[in-house]
mmCIF file of C-alpha atoms in Angstrom:
data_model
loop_
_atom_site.group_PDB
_atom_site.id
_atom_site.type_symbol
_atom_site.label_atom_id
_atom_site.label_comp_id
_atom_site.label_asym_id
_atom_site.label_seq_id
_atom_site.Cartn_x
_atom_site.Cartn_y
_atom_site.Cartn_z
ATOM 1 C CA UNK I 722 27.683 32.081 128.635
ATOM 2 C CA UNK I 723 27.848 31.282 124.875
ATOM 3 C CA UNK I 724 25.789 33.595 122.420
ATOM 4 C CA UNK I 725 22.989 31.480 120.726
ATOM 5 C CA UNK I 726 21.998 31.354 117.079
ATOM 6 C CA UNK I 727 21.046 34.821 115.830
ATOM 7 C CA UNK I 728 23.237 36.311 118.569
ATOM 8 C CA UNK I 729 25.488 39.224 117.020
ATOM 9 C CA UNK I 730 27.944 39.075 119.672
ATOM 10 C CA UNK I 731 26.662 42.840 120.450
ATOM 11 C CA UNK I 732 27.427 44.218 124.150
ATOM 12 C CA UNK I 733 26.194 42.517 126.609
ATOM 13 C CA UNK I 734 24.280 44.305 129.693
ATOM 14 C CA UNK I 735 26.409 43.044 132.416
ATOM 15 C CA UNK I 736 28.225 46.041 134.095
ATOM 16 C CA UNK I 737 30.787 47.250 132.249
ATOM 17 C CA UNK I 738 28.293 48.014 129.904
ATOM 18 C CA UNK I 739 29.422 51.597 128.619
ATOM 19 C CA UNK I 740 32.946 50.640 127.891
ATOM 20 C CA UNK I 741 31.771 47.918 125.726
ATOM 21 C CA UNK I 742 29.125 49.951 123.714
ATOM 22 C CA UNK I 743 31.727 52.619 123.355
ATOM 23 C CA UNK I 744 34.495 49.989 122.139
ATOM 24 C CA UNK I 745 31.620 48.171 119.921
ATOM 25 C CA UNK I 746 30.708 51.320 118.507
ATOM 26 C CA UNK I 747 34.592 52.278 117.691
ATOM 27 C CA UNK I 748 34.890 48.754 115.974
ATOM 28 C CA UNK I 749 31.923 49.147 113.755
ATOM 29 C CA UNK I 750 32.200 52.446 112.748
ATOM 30 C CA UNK I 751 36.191 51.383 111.622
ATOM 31 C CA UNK I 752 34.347 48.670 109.460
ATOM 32 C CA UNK I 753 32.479 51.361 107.584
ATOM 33 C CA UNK I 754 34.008 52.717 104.543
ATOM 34 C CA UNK I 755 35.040 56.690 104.701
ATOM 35 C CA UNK I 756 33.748 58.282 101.396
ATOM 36 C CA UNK I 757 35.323 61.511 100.521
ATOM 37 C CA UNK I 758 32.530 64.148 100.654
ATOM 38 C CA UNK I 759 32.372 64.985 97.090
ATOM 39 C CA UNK I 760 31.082 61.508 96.827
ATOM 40 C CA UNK I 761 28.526 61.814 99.058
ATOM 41 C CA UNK I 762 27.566 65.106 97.208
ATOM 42 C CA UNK I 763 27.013 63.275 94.639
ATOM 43 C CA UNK I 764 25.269 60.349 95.986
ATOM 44 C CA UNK I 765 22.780 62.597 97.758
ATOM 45 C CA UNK I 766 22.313 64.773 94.249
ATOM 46 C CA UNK I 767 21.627 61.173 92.422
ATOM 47 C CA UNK I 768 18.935 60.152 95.244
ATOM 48 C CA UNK I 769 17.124 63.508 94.710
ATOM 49 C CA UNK I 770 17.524 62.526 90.582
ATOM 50 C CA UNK I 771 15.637 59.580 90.886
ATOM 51 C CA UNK I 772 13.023 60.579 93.970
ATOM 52 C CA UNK I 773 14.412 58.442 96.338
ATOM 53 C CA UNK I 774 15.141 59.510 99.990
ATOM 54 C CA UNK I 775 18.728 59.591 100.986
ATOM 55 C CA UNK I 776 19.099 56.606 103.425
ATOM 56 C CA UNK I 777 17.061 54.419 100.974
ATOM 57 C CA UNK I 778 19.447 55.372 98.645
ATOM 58 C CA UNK I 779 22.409 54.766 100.212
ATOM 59 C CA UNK I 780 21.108 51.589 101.681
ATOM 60 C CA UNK I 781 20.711 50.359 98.247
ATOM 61 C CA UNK I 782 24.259 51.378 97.066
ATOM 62 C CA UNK I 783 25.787 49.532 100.480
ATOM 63 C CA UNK I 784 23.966 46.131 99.934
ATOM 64 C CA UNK I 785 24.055 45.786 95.918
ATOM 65 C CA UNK I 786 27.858 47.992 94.859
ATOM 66 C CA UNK I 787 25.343 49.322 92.321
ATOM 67 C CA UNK I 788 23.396 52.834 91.088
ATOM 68 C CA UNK I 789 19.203 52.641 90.780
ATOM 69 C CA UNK I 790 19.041 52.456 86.891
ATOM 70 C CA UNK I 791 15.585 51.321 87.008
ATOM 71 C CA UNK I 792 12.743 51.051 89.314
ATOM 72 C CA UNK I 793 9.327 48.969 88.671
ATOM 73 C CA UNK I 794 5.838 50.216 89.788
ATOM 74 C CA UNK I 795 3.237 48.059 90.523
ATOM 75 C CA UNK I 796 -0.451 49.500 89.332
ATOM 76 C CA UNK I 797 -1.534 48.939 92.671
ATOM 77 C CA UNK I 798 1.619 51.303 93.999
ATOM 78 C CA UNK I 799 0.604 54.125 91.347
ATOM 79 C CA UNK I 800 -3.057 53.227 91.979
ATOM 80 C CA UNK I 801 -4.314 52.183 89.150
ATOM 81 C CA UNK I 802 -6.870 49.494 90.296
ATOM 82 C CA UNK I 803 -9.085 48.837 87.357
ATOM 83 C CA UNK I 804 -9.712 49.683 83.794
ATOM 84 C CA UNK I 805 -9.621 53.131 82.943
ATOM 85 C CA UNK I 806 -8.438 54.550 86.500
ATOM 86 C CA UNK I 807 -6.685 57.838 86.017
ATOM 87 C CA UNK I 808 -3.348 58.339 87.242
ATOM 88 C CA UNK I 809 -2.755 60.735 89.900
ATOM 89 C CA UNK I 810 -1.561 64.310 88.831
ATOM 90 C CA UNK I 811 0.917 64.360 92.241
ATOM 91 C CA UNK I 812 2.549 60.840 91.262
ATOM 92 C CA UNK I 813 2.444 61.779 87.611
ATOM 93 C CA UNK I 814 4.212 64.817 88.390
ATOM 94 C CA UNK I 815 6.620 62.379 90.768
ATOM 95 C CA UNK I 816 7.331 59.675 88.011
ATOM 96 C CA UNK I 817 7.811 63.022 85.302
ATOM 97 C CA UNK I 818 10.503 64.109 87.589
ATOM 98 C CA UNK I 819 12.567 61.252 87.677
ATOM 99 C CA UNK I 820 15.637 61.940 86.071
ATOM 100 C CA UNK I 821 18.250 59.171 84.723
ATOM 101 C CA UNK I 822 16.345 55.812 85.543
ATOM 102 C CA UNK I 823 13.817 53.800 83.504
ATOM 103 C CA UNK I 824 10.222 53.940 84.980
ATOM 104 C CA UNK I 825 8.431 50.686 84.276
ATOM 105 C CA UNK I 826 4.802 49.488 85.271
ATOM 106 C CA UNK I 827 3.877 45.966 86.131
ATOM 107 C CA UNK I 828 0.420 45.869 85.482
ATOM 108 C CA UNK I 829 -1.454 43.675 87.931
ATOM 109 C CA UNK I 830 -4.168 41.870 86.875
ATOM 110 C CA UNK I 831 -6.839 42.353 85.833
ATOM 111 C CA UNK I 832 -5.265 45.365 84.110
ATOM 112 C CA UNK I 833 -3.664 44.731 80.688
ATOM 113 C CA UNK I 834 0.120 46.281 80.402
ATOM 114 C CA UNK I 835 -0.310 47.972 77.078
ATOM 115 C CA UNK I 836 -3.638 49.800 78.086
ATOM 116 C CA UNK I 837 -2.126 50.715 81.470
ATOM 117 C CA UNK I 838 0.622 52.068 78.984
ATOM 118 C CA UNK I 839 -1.209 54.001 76.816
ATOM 119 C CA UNK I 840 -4.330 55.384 79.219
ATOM 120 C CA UNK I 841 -1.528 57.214 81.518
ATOM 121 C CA UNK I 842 0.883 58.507 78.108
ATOM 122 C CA UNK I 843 -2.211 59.592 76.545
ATOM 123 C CA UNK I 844 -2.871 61.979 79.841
ATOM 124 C CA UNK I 845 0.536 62.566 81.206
ATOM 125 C CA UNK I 846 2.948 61.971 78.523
ATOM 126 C CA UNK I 847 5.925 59.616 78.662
ATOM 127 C CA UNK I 848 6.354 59.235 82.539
ATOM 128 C CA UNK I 849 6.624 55.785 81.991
ATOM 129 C CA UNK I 850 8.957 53.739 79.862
ATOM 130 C CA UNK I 851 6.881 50.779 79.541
ATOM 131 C CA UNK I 852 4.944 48.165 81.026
ATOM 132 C CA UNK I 853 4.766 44.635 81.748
ATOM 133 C CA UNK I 854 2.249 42.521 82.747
ATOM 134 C CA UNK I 855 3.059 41.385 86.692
ATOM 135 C CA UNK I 856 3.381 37.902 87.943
ATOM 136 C CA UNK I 857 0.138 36.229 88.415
ATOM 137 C CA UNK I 858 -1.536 35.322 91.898
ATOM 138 C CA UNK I 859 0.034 32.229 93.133
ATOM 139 C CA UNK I 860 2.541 32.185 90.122
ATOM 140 C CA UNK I 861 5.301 29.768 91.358
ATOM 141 C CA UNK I 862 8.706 31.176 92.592
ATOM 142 C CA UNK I 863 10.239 30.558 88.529
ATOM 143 C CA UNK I 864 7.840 32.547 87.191
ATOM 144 C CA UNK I 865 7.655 35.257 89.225
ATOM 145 C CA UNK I 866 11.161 35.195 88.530
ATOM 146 C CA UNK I 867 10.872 35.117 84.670
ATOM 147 C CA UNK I 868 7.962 37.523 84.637
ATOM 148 C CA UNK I 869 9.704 40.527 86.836
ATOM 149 C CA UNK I 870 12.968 39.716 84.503
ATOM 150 C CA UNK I 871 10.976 40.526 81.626
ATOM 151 C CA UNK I 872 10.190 43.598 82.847
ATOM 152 C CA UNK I 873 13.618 44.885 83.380
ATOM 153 C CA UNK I 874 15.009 47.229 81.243
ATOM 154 C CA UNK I 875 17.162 44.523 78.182
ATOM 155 C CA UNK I 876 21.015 44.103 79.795
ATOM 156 C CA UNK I 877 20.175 45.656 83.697
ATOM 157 C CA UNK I 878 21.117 43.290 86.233
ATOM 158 C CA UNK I 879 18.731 43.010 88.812
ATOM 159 C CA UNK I 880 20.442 44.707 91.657
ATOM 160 C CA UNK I 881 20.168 47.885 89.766
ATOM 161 C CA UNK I 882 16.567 47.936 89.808
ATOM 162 C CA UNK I 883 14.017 48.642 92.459
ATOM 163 C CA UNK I 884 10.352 47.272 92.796
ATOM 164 C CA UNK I 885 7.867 49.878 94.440
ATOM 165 C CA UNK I 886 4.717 48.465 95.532
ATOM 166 C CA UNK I 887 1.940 47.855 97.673
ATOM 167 C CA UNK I 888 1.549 44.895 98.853
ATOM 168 C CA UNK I 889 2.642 41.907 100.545
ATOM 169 C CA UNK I 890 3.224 39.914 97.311
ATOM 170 C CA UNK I 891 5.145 42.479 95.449
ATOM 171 C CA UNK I 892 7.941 42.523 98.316
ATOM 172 C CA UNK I 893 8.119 38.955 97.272
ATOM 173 C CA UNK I 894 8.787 39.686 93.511
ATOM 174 C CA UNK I 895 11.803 41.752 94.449
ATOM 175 C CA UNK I 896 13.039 38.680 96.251
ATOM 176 C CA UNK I 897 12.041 36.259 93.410
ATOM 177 C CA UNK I 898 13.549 38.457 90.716
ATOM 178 C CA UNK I 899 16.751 39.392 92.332
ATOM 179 C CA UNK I 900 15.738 43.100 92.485
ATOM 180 C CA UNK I 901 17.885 45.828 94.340
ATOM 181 C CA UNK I 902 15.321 45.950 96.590
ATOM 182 C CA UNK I 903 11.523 46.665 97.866
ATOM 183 C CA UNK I 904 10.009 50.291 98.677
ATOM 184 C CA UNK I 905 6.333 50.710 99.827
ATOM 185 C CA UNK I 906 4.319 52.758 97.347
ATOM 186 C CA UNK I 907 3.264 55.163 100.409
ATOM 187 C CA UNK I 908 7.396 56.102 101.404
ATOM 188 C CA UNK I 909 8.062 56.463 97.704
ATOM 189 C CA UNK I 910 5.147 58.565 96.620
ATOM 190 C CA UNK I 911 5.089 60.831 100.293
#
């Protein structure tokens, strides 16, 4: 029988079935590149650097080539849902110990960038970088584009910076602006 669209041409589950998985398995696992543990070291170290998890990390580094220089945070992701809404000490203290990549807000409106900017430097110091305002509701694909690539760091490529969020719609700005990727506020800050 011919595989259909979407079909991986995995094993099948006629019998045979354990020689298959087991030769499947050897194929794929040739495919995947052998990095010399020092490298891994390091990789691992970096993920820590930047308060990533591991996997997320090295997911990242498969599908873009490139290191995190920069993530995004959307005010609903650090919870900062209206005007003059504290920042939480425990994802101050997270943001603070980021080392090595730009931390950037994308204010959400109705929350203005430079206030979101200066209410959480005046309390916790400079745990952020900067901050943007974030694409409008129902913004067309272009400028969601334009408006998350003003917010990246000047000369970062997209695929070097992630977008954590909280919502539906920001997974859809990582897609619009070409971002590295999409974490949910809750695996980032846990």
């Amino acid at each position: 029988m011919t595989p259909g669209i979407g079909h991986n041409n995995g094993p099948t589950l006629e019998p045979g079935r354990a020689w298959r998985r087991y030769a499947w398995g050897q194929a794929r696992a040739e495919l995947l590149p052998r990095l010399p543990i020092e490298i891994v070291r390091r990789r691992i170290r970096r993920a820590r650097e930047i308060g990533l998890d591991y996997s997320t990390y090295a997911t990242v580094r498969a599908a873009t080539g490139r290191d995190v220089v920069a993530i995004l945070f959307s005010t609903n992701a650090l919870r900062l849902l209206r005007a003059r809404q504290r920042l939480h000490a425990a994802r101050a203290d997270k943001l603070r110990a980021m080392l090595g990549c730009e931390r950037r807000a994308l204010a959400v409106a109705p929350l203005i960038a430079v206030a979101v900017l200066e209410a959480v430097r005046r309390e916790h110091g400079d745990v952020l970088e900067a901050a943007h305002p974030a694409p409008r509701a129902f913004a067309t694909w272009s400028e969601t584009r334009a408006a998350i690539g003003a917010a990246r760091p000047p000369g970062v490529a997209g695929d070097a910076v992630l977008l954590v969020g909280d919502t539906g719609a920001e997974r859809d700005w990582a897609v619009a602006g070409a971002l590295a990727g999409y974490l949910p506020a809750e695996r980032f800050f846990s």
